[in-house]
PDB file of C-alpha atoms in Angstrom:
ATOM      1  CA  GLY A 146     155.608 171.308 151.603  1.00 71.00           C
ATOM      2  CA  GLN A 147     159.188 172.467 151.450  1.00 75.00           C
ATOM      3  CA  GLN A 148     159.621 176.118 150.556  1.00 86.00           C
ATOM      4  CA  VAL A 149     162.536 178.285 149.550  1.00 92.00           C
ATOM      5  CA  MET A 150     161.910 181.981 150.044  1.00 94.00           C
ATOM      6  CA  GLN A 151     163.989 184.890 148.806  1.00 96.00           C
ATOM      7  CA  ILE A 152     164.104 188.450 150.002  1.00 96.00           C
ATOM      8  CA  PRO A 153     163.769 191.069 148.824  1.00 97.00           C
ATOM      9  CA  GLN A 154     161.362 190.452 145.993  1.00 95.00           C
ATOM     10  CA  TYR A 155     162.566 193.573 144.179  1.00 96.00           C
ATOM     11  CA  GLN A 156     165.588 195.802 144.579  1.00 97.00           C
ATOM     12  CA  HIS A 157     166.399 199.001 142.754  1.00 97.00           C
ATOM     13  CA  VAL A 158     169.942 200.322 143.134  1.00 98.00           C
ATOM     14  CA  GLN A 159     172.083 203.058 141.664  1.00 98.00           C
ATOM     15  CA  GLU A 160     174.962 201.805 139.570  1.00 98.00           C
ATOM     16  CA  GLY A 161     177.964 201.336 141.819  1.00 98.00           C
ATOM     17  CA  GLU A 162     175.947 200.444 144.905  1.00 98.00           C
ATOM     18  CA  ASP A 163     176.102 196.984 146.436  1.00 98.00           C
ATOM     19  CA  PHE A 164     173.259 194.459 146.353  1.00 98.00           C
ATOM     20  CA  THR A 165     172.402 191.409 148.435  1.00 98.00           C
ATOM     21  CA  THR A 166     169.677 188.810 148.097  1.00 98.00           C
ATOM     22  CA  TYR A 167     168.891 186.259 150.782  1.00 98.00           C
ATOM     23  CA  CYS A 168     167.563 182.735 150.371  1.00 97.00           C
ATOM     24  CA  ASN A 169     165.921 180.762 153.193  1.00 96.00           C
ATOM     25  CA  SER A 170     164.777 177.153 153.193  1.00 95.00           C
ATOM     26  CA  SER A 171     162.322 175.533 155.582  1.00 91.00           C
ATOM     27  CA  THR A 172     164.499 172.396 155.629  1.00 92.00           C
ATOM     28  CA  THR A 173     168.183 171.486 155.450  1.00 94.00           C
ATOM     29  CA  LEU A 174     169.614 171.371 151.945  1.00 94.00           C
ATOM     30  CA  SER A 175     172.208 169.124 150.324  1.00 93.00           C
ATOM     31  CA  ASN A 176     173.405 171.993 148.166  1.00 94.00           C
ATOM     32  CA  ILE A 177     172.346 175.449 147.064  1.00 97.00           C
ATOM     33  CA  GLN A 178     172.524 176.718 143.510  1.00 97.00           C
ATOM     34  CA  TRP A 179     172.188 180.209 142.089  1.00 98.00           C
ATOM     35  CA  TYR A 180     170.802 181.229 138.708  1.00 98.00           C
ATOM     36  CA  LYS A 181     170.495 184.523 136.833  1.00 98.00           C
ATOM     37  CA  GLN A 182     167.708 185.284 134.409  1.00 97.00           C
ATOM     38  CA  ARG A 183     168.136 188.355 132.231  1.00 97.00           C
ATOM     39  CA  PRO A 184     164.939 190.155 131.148  1.00 94.00           C
ATOM     40  CA  GLY A 185     163.372 188.132 128.347  1.00 93.00           C
ATOM     41  CA  GLY A 186     165.862 185.306 128.757  1.00 95.00           C
ATOM     42  CA  HIS A 187     166.101 181.939 130.414  1.00 96.00           C
ATOM     43  CA  PRO A 188     167.716 181.125 133.788  1.00 97.00           C
ATOM     44  CA  VAL A 189     171.450 180.501 133.597  1.00 97.00           C
ATOM     45  CA  PHE A 190     173.309 178.453 136.194  1.00 96.00           C
ATOM     46  CA  LEU A 191     175.877 180.530 138.083  1.00 98.00           C
ATOM     47  CA  ILE A 192     177.299 178.436 140.896  1.00 97.00           C
ATOM     48  CA  GLN A 193     176.731 175.658 143.394  1.00 97.00           C
ATOM     49  CA  LEU A 194     177.641 175.545 147.088  1.00 97.00           C
ATOM     50  CA  VAL A 195     177.806 172.246 148.944  1.00 96.00           C
ATOM     51  CA  LYS A 196     179.634 172.647 152.262  1.00 97.00           C
ATOM     52  CA  SER A 197     178.335 174.251 155.417  1.00 97.00           C
ATOM     53  CA  GLY A 198     179.648 177.819 155.674  1.00 97.00           C
ATOM     54  CA  GLU A 199     181.096 177.716 152.151  1.00 97.00           C
ATOM     55  CA  VAL A 200     181.931 181.000 150.438  1.00 98.00           C
ATOM     56  CA  LYS A 201     182.644 181.307 146.726  1.00 98.00           C
ATOM     57  CA  LYS A 202     183.431 184.312 144.596  1.00 98.00           C
ATOM     58  CA  GLN A 203     182.938 185.060 140.935  1.00 97.00           C
ATOM     59  CA  LYS A 204     184.448 188.476 140.175  1.00 97.00           C
ATOM     60  CA  ARG A 205     182.086 190.957 141.917  1.00 98.00           C
ATOM     61  CA  LEU A 206     179.674 188.214 143.081  1.00 98.00           C
ATOM     62  CA  THR A 207     180.068 186.537 146.467  1.00 98.00           C
ATOM     63  CA  PHE A 208     177.988 183.494 147.354  1.00 98.00           C
ATOM     64  CA  GLN A 209     177.619 182.108 150.860  1.00 98.00           C
ATOM     65  CA  PHE A 210     176.015 178.933 152.244  1.00 98.00           C
ATOM     66  CA  GLY A 211     174.872 179.091 155.857  1.00 97.00           C
ATOM     67  CA  GLU A 212     176.325 176.975 158.638  1.00 95.00           C
ATOM     68  CA  ALA A 213     173.021 175.132 159.095  1.00 96.00           C
ATOM     69  CA  LYS A 214     172.696 174.626 155.303  1.00 95.00           C
ATOM     70  CA  LYS A 215     169.258 176.248 155.354  1.00 96.00           C
ATOM     71  CA  ASN A 216     170.115 179.671 154.023  1.00 97.00           C
ATOM     72  CA  SER A 217     172.305 181.367 151.472  1.00 98.00           C
ATOM     73  CA  SER A 218     173.129 184.808 150.162  1.00 98.00           C
ATOM     74  CA  LEU A 219     174.383 186.415 146.988  1.00 98.00           C
ATOM     75  CA  HIS A 220     176.190 189.727 147.274  1.00 98.00           C
ATOM     76  CA  ILE A 221     177.138 191.883 144.292  1.00 98.00           C
ATOM     77  CA  THR A 222     179.737 194.569 144.871  1.00 98.00           C
ATOM     78  CA  ALA A 223     179.545 197.793 142.867  1.00 98.00           C
ATOM     79  CA  THR A 224     176.627 196.843 140.663  1.00 98.00           C
ATOM     80  CA  GLN A 225     176.692 197.492 136.939  1.00 98.00           C
ATOM     81  CA  THR A 226     173.833 197.750 134.455  1.00 97.00           C
ATOM     82  CA  THR A 227     174.800 194.306 133.168  1.00 97.00           C
ATOM     83  CA  ASP A 228     173.764 192.867 136.556  1.00 98.00           C
ATOM     84  CA  VAL A 229     170.092 193.586 135.817  1.00 98.00           C
ATOM     85  CA  GLY A 230     167.913 190.508 136.020  1.00 97.00           C
ATOM     86  CA  THR A 231     166.230 188.110 138.376  1.00 97.00           C
ATOM     87  CA  TYR A 232     168.381 186.012 140.678  1.00 98.00           C
ATOM     88  CA  PHE A 233     167.043 182.642 141.803  1.00 97.00           C
ATOM     89  CA  CYS A 234     168.422 180.355 144.406  1.00 97.00           C
ATOM     90  CA  ALA A 235     167.569 176.642 144.238  1.00 96.00           C
ATOM     91  CA  GLY A 236     168.050 174.134 147.002  1.00 94.00           C
ATOM     92  CA  LEU A 237     168.568 170.401 146.615  1.00 91.00           C
ATOM     93  CA  ASN A 238     166.686 168.537 149.333  1.00 86.00           C
ATOM     94  CA  ASN A 239     167.341 165.097 150.815  1.00 82.00           C
ATOM     95  CA  THR A 240     165.269 163.372 148.100  1.00 82.00           C
ATOM     96  CA  ASP A 241     167.396 164.980 145.349  1.00 81.00           C
ATOM     97  CA  LYS A 242     164.593 167.323 144.417  1.00 84.00           C
ATOM     98  CA  LEU A 243     165.585 170.853 143.387  1.00 89.00           C
ATOM     99  CA  ILE A 244     163.365 173.547 144.870  1.00 91.00           C
ATOM    100  CA  PHE A 245     163.606 176.982 143.269  1.00 93.00           C
ATOM    101  CA  GLY A 246     163.308 180.111 145.329  1.00 94.00           C
ATOM    102  CA  THR A 247     160.876 182.888 144.625  1.00 93.00           C
ATOM    103  CA  GLY A 248     163.532 185.100 143.010  1.00 95.00           C
ATOM    104  CA  THR A 249     164.818 188.635 143.512  1.00 97.00           C
ATOM    105  CA  ARG A 250     164.499 191.084 140.651  1.00 97.00           C
ATOM    106  CA  LEU A 251     167.363 193.554 140.469  1.00 98.00           C
ATOM    107  CA  GLN A 252     167.121 196.845 138.612  1.00 98.00           C
ATOM    108  CA  VAL A 253     170.228 199.006 138.267  1.00 98.00           C
ATOM    109  CA  PHE A 254     169.908 202.669 137.370  1.00 96.00           C
ATOM    110  CA  PRO A 255     172.867 204.297 135.567  1.00 91.00           C
TER     111      PRO A 255
ATOM    112  CA  SER B 119     179.258 170.313 124.519  1.00 78.00           C
ATOM    113  CA  GLN B 120     175.627 169.946 125.437  1.00 82.00           C
ATOM    114  CA  THR B 121     172.939 172.015 123.738  1.00 91.00           C
ATOM    115  CA  ILE B 122     169.231 172.209 124.405  1.00 95.00           C
ATOM    116  CA  HIS B 123     166.722 173.338 121.800  1.00 96.00           C
ATOM    117  CA  GLN B 124     163.118 174.394 122.165  1.00 97.00           C
ATOM    118  CA  TRP B 125     160.556 175.344 119.582  1.00 94.00           C
ATOM    119  CA  PRO B 126     158.656 177.283 118.765  1.00 95.00           C
ATOM    120  CA  ALA B 127     160.116 180.388 120.396  1.00 95.00           C
ATOM    121  CA  THR B 128     156.749 182.121 120.587  1.00 96.00           C
ATOM    122  CA  LEU B 129     153.209 180.898 120.145  1.00 97.00           C
ATOM    123  CA  VAL B 130     149.765 182.502 120.214  1.00 98.00           C
ATOM    124  CA  GLN B 131     146.930 180.022 120.495  1.00 97.00           C
ATOM    125  CA  PRO B 132     143.160 180.391 121.074  1.00 98.00           C
ATOM    126  CA  VAL B 133     141.473 178.919 124.112  1.00 97.00           C
ATOM    127  CA  GLY B 134     140.468 175.322 123.496  1.00 97.00           C
ATOM    128  CA  SER B 135     143.130 174.629 120.886  1.00 97.00           C
ATOM    129  CA  PRO B 136     145.743 171.871 121.267  1.00 97.00           C
ATOM    130  CA  LEU B 137     149.382 172.430 122.154  1.00 97.00           C
ATOM    131  CA  SER B 138     152.636 170.686 121.388  1.00 97.00           C
ATOM    132  CA  LEU B 139     156.001 172.041 122.521  1.00 97.00           C
ATOM    133  CA  GLU B 140     159.188 170.197 121.747  1.00 96.00           C
ATOM    134  CA  CYS B 141     162.522 170.061 123.500  1.00 97.00           C
ATOM    135  CA  THR B 142     165.623 168.233 122.295  1.00 97.00           C
ATOM    136  CA  VAL B 143     169.037 167.865 123.861  1.00 96.00           C
ATOM    137  CA  GLU B 144     172.333 167.297 122.046  1.00 94.00           C
ATOM    138  CA  GLY B 145     175.664 166.167 123.368  1.00 90.00           C
ATOM    139  CA  THR B 146     174.511 163.956 126.231  1.00 87.00           C
ATOM    140  CA  SER B 147     172.770 160.641 126.628  1.00 85.00           C
ATOM    141  CA  ASN B 148     170.037 159.557 129.048  1.00 87.00           C
ATOM    142  CA  PRO B 149     169.606 163.030 130.539  1.00 91.00           C
ATOM    143  CA  ASN B 150     167.055 163.861 133.229  1.00 93.00           C
ATOM    144  CA  LEU B 151     164.676 166.298 131.552  1.00 95.00           C
ATOM    145  CA  TYR B 152     162.290 168.844 133.036  1.00 95.00           C
ATOM    146  CA  TRP B 153     159.447 171.117 131.968  1.00 96.00           C
ATOM    147  CA  TYR B 154     158.901 174.344 133.905  1.00 95.00           C
ATOM    148  CA  ARG B 155     156.379 177.135 133.506  1.00 95.00           C
ATOM    149  CA  GLN B 156     157.019 180.717 134.483  1.00 94.00           C
ATOM    150  CA  ALA B 157     154.160 183.199 134.676  1.00 88.00           C
ATOM    151  CA  ALA B 158     155.060 186.812 133.870  1.00 84.00           C
ATOM    152  CA  GLY B 159     157.296 188.233 136.594  1.00 81.00           C
ATOM    153  CA  ARG B 160     157.039 185.097 138.684  1.00 85.00           C
ATOM    154  CA  GLY B 161     159.118 182.114 139.723  1.00 88.00           C
ATOM    155  CA  LEU B 162     159.590 178.691 138.175  1.00 92.00           C
ATOM    156  CA  GLN B 163     156.894 176.054 138.534  1.00 90.00           C
ATOM    157  CA  LEU B 164     158.020 172.473 137.869  1.00 92.00           C
ATOM    158  CA  LEU B 165     155.458 170.708 135.675  1.00 94.00           C
ATOM    159  CA  PHE B 166     157.019 167.375 134.677  1.00 94.00           C
ATOM    160  CA  TYR B 167     160.296 165.534 134.845  1.00 92.00           C
ATOM    161  CA  SER B 168     161.592 162.417 133.142  1.00 95.00           C
ATOM    162  CA  VAL B 169     164.494 160.115 133.983  1.00 93.00           C
ATOM    163  CA  GLY B 170     164.209 158.034 130.813  1.00 94.00           C
ATOM    164  CA  ILE B 171     162.202 157.084 127.732  1.00 95.00           C
ATOM    165  CA  GLY B 172     158.525 156.697 128.591  1.00 93.00           C
ATOM    166  CA  GLN B 173     159.089 157.687 132.244  1.00 94.00           C
ATOM    167  CA  ILE B 174     157.179 160.818 133.216  1.00 94.00           C
ATOM    168  CA  SER B 175     156.508 162.247 136.671  1.00 92.00           C
ATOM    169  CA  SER B 176     153.901 164.957 137.084  1.00 89.00           C
ATOM    170  CA  GLU B 177     154.319 167.599 139.735  1.00 85.00           C
ATOM    171  CA  VAL B 178     151.141 169.602 139.276  1.00 81.00           C
ATOM    172  CA  PRO B 179     147.732 168.226 138.227  1.00 65.00           C
ATOM    173  CA  GLN B 180     146.445 170.203 135.245  1.00 79.00           C
ATOM    174  CA  ASN B 181     145.372 169.878 131.631  1.00 89.00           C
ATOM    175  CA  LEU B 182     148.944 169.432 130.418  1.00 95.00           C
ATOM    176  CA  SER B 183     150.765 166.194 129.685  1.00 96.00           C
ATOM    177  CA  ALA B 184     154.302 165.244 128.778  1.00 97.00           C
ATOM    178  CA  SER B 185     155.913 162.466 126.789  1.00 97.00           C
ATOM    179  CA  ARG B 186     159.427 161.262 126.142  1.00 97.00           C
ATOM    180  CA  PRO B 187     159.408 159.249 122.936  1.00 96.00           C
ATOM    181  CA  GLN B 188     163.185 159.299 122.497  1.00 95.00           C
ATOM    182  CA  ASP B 189     166.146 159.583 124.848  1.00 94.00           C
ATOM    183  CA  ARG B 190     166.829 163.229 124.051  1.00 94.00           C
ATOM    184  CA  GLN B 191     163.321 164.413 123.187  1.00 96.00           C
ATOM    185  CA  PHE B 192     160.754 165.768 125.620  1.00 97.00           C
ATOM    186  CA  ILE B 193     157.314 166.953 124.520  1.00 97.00           C
ATOM    187  CA  LEU B 194     154.738 169.016 126.387  1.00 97.00           C
ATOM    188  CA  SER B 195     151.148 168.758 125.186  1.00 97.00           C
ATOM    189  CA  SER B 196     147.627 169.830 125.860  1.00 96.00           C
ATOM    190  CA  LYS B 197     144.371 168.788 124.222  1.00 96.00           C
ATOM    191  CA  LYS B 198     142.561 172.028 125.104  1.00 96.00           C
ATOM    192  CA  LEU B 199     144.368 175.160 126.225  1.00 96.00           C
ATOM    193  CA  LEU B 200     143.062 177.402 128.998  1.00 95.00           C
ATOM    194  CA  LEU B 201     143.774 181.112 129.462  1.00 95.00           C
ATOM    195  CA  SER B 202     145.739 180.193 132.583  1.00 93.00           C
ATOM    196  CA  ASP B 203     148.152 178.125 130.470  1.00 95.00           C
ATOM    197  CA  SER B 204     149.787 181.313 129.183  1.00 95.00           C
ATOM    198  CA  GLY B 205     153.389 181.660 130.274  1.00 96.00           C
ATOM    199  CA  PHE B 206     157.019 181.025 129.516  1.00 97.00           C
ATOM    200  CA  TYR B 207     157.708 177.303 129.135  1.00 97.00           C
ATOM    201  CA  LEU B 208     161.223 176.175 129.834  1.00 97.00           C
ATOM    202  CA  CYS B 209     162.823 172.803 129.230  1.00 97.00           C
ATOM    203  CA  ALA B 210     165.913 171.853 131.214  1.00 96.00           C
ATOM    204  CA  TRP B 211     168.332 168.992 131.661  1.00 95.00           C
ATOM    205  CA  THR B 212     170.319 168.135 134.763  1.00 91.00           C
ATOM    206  CA  GLY B 213     174.066 168.018 135.094  1.00 83.00           C
ATOM    207  CA  THR B 214     176.037 165.585 137.218  1.00 81.00           C
ATOM    208  CA  THR B 215     175.463 167.523 140.452  1.00 81.00           C
ATOM    209  CA  TYR B 216     171.809 168.349 139.808  1.00 86.00           C
ATOM    210  CA  GLU B 217     172.449 171.784 138.350  1.00 91.00           C
ATOM    211  CA  GLN B 218     169.943 172.653 135.667  1.00 94.00           C
ATOM    212  CA  TYR B 219     170.633 173.884 132.145  1.00 95.00           C
ATOM    213  CA  PHE B 220     167.704 175.593 130.542  1.00 97.00           C
ATOM    214  CA  GLY B 221     166.652 175.910 126.934  1.00 97.00           C
ATOM    215  CA  PRO B 222     165.718 179.261 125.383  1.00 97.00           C
ATOM    216  CA  GLY B 223     162.035 178.740 126.224  1.00 97.00           C
ATOM    217  CA  THR B 224     158.691 179.121 124.472  1.00 97.00           C
ATOM    218  CA  ARG B 225     156.465 182.117 125.198  1.00 97.00           C
ATOM    219  CA  LEU B 226     152.860 180.957 124.983  1.00 97.00           C
ATOM    220  CA  THR B 227     149.950 183.371 124.891  1.00 97.00           C
ATOM    221  CA  VAL B 228     146.488 181.873 125.037  1.00 97.00           C
ATOM    222  CA  THR B 229     143.842 184.284 123.729  1.00 97.00           C
TER     223      THR B 229
END
């Protein structure tokens, strides 16, 4: 079946370093969504990308949707301890089914 | 604004006991509702979704069931819990562009 994979699975960074997580789908997506789940919490919707090659920014977070609409990335500039958590991408396929990625767990050391 | 509630927040149940988790949504009508399970340190597994009262679609065959007795109420049940049913159970509703809004979740430990 359709899969959405994320790499890396884990990332440990020093505070102030940059961080990137990559999301890859086996099939073309209608849109890509990103969620953040703080330790002990529930996933929270961050953003949605719809257009091929689209780039959106939220403060230090930059989200990109690939030209082929099969991959996406989330880049955090100058990480802070508040960025700790697991980041999930989720792709909407052509049957309007949302497929969640495997997640990337980010740890930030002060 | 829309709000989603789940209870209980935590639950410890013995193997073989029944289960009932409730989810309610406020501030919207006829929402699409979802139940997910998340094992410790893992991703989200879609269990059930519902597009309306009495309409349930199952994604994974297992000893769990779901019901939607009212427009904004979604219930997850089991007649006999297994150890493998332990996890973090999340209810969610879908916005206009299929983004998902999650409830606070229920942490279930089956002993």
